[in-house]
């Protein structure tokens, strides 16, 4: 979970943001499809198109999880166009 999620102290907010950014970078750089999908389920990644695209590239062509990732991408891309 997030670092001290209820704290609004400036140092904590900055640390929380930094940890979140580092985690996203690590998952996008070296993550498996499984870790990308787990990350996509976190609140901070709810609208992250890049994470879903990366997961889709790594999922096997016949994976049953592809349909959910494609649906998420279509929803997010439609929201971006609106």
mmCIF file of C-alpha atoms in Angstrom:
data_model
loop_
_atom_site.group_PDB
_atom_site.id
_atom_site.type_symbol
_atom_site.label_atom_id
_atom_site.label_comp_id
_atom_site.label_asym_id
_atom_site.label_seq_id
_atom_site.Cartn_x
_atom_site.Cartn_y
_atom_site.Cartn_z
ATOM 1 C CA UNK A 1 0.000 0.000 0.000
ATOM 2 C CA UNK A 2 0.869 3.654 -0.059
ATOM 3 C CA UNK A 3 3.322 5.152 2.419
ATOM 4 C CA UNK A 4 1.302 6.599 5.336
ATOM 5 C CA UNK A 5 -1.775 7.087 3.118
ATOM 6 C CA UNK A 6 -3.606 9.453 5.488
ATOM 7 C CA UNK A 7 -0.683 11.776 6.115
ATOM 8 C CA UNK A 8 -0.613 15.146 4.396
ATOM 9 C CA UNK A 9 2.758 16.164 5.836
ATOM 10 C CA UNK A 10 4.838 17.625 2.974
ATOM 11 C CA UNK A 11 7.745 15.210 3.458
ATOM 12 C CA UNK A 12 5.432 12.206 3.549
ATOM 13 C CA UNK A 13 3.487 13.354 0.484
ATOM 14 C CA UNK A 14 6.762 13.776 -1.404
ATOM 15 C CA UNK A 15 8.048 10.364 -0.267
ATOM 16 C CA UNK A 16 4.753 8.694 -1.192
ATOM 17 C CA UNK A 17 4.893 10.240 -4.666
ATOM 18 C CA UNK A 18 8.530 9.200 -5.140
ATOM 19 C CA UNK A 19 7.883 5.604 -4.063
ATOM 20 C CA UNK A 20 4.878 5.430 -6.380
ATOM 21 C CA UNK A 21 6.941 6.748 -9.312
ATOM 22 C CA UNK A 22 9.799 4.331 -8.643
ATOM 23 C CA UNK A 23 7.419 1.385 -8.410
ATOM 24 C CA UNK A 24 5.740 2.320 -11.707
ATOM 25 C CA UNK A 25 9.101 2.689 -13.432
ATOM 26 C CA UNK A 26 10.333 -0.667 -12.111
ATOM 27 C CA UNK A 27 7.189 -2.506 -13.158
ATOM 28 C CA UNK A 28 7.207 -0.959 -16.632
ATOM 29 C CA UNK A 29 10.918 -1.650 -17.106
ATOM 30 C CA UNK A 30 11.285 -5.148 -15.701
ATOM 31 C CA UNK A 31 7.816 -6.390 -14.823
ATOM 32 C CA UNK A 32 6.178 -9.576 -15.962
ATOM 33 C CA UNK A 33 2.631 -9.586 -17.296
ATOM 34 C CA UNK A 34 1.515 -10.788 -13.860
ATOM 35 C CA UNK A 35 3.255 -7.955 -11.993
ATOM 36 C CA UNK A 36 1.948 -5.385 -14.473
ATOM 37 C CA UNK A 37 -1.604 -6.627 -13.993
ATOM 38 C CA UNK A 38 -1.235 -6.570 -10.211
ATOM 39 C CA UNK A 39 0.127 -3.039 -10.404
ATOM 40 C CA UNK A 40 -2.756 -2.025 -12.700
ATOM 41 C CA UNK A 41 -5.113 -2.980 -9.875
ATOM 42 C CA UNK A 42 -3.647 -0.370 -7.525
ATOM 43 C CA UNK A 43 -5.513 2.931 -7.104
ATOM 44 C CA UNK A 44 -2.583 4.955 -8.462
ATOM 45 C CA UNK A 45 -2.555 2.878 -11.669
ATOM 46 C CA UNK A 46 -6.301 2.826 -12.255
ATOM 47 C CA UNK A 47 -6.022 5.035 -15.357
ATOM 48 C CA UNK A 48 -2.519 4.071 -16.513
ATOM 49 C CA UNK A 49 -2.707 3.247 -20.217
ATOM 50 C CA UNK A 50 1.028 2.511 -20.483
ATOM 51 C CA UNK A 51 0.833 -0.225 -17.854
ATOM 52 C CA UNK A 52 -2.034 -1.950 -19.641
ATOM 53 C CA UNK A 53 -0.309 -1.698 -23.023
ATOM 54 C CA UNK A 54 2.837 -3.243 -21.541
ATOM 55 C CA UNK A 55 0.811 -6.063 -19.974
ATOM 56 C CA UNK A 56 -0.942 -6.716 -23.282
ATOM 57 C CA UNK A 57 2.411 -6.998 -25.075
ATOM 58 C CA UNK A 58 3.596 -9.597 -22.557
ATOM 59 C CA UNK A 59 0.453 -11.694 -22.228
ATOM 60 C CA UNK A 60 0.371 -14.855 -24.328
ATOM 61 C CA UNK A 61 -1.906 -14.529 -27.384
ATOM 62 C CA UNK A 62 -4.448 -16.990 -25.983
ATOM 63 C CA UNK A 63 -4.463 -15.710 -22.425
ATOM 64 C CA UNK A 64 -7.990 -15.320 -21.080
ATOM 65 C CA UNK A 65 -6.842 -12.119 -19.336
ATOM 66 C CA UNK A 66 -6.264 -10.314 -22.636
ATOM 67 C CA UNK A 67 -9.968 -9.500 -23.033
ATOM 68 C CA UNK A 68 -10.091 -7.621 -19.717
ATOM 69 C CA UNK A 69 -6.927 -5.672 -20.556
ATOM 70 C CA UNK A 70 -8.276 -4.751 -23.998
ATOM 71 C CA UNK A 71 -11.581 -3.644 -22.436
ATOM 72 C CA UNK A 72 -9.709 -1.474 -19.917
ATOM 73 C CA UNK A 73 -7.621 0.076 -22.698
ATOM 74 C CA UNK A 74 -10.688 0.818 -24.809
ATOM 75 C CA UNK A 75 -12.421 2.445 -21.831
ATOM 76 C CA UNK A 76 -9.383 4.559 -20.949
ATOM 77 C CA UNK A 77 -8.771 5.625 -24.542
ATOM 78 C CA UNK A 78 -12.445 6.583 -24.930
ATOM 79 C CA UNK A 79 -12.202 8.686 -21.761
ATOM 80 C CA UNK A 80 -9.081 10.400 -23.091
ATOM 81 C CA UNK A 81 -10.878 11.272 -26.335
ATOM 82 C CA UNK A 82 -13.945 12.653 -24.513
#
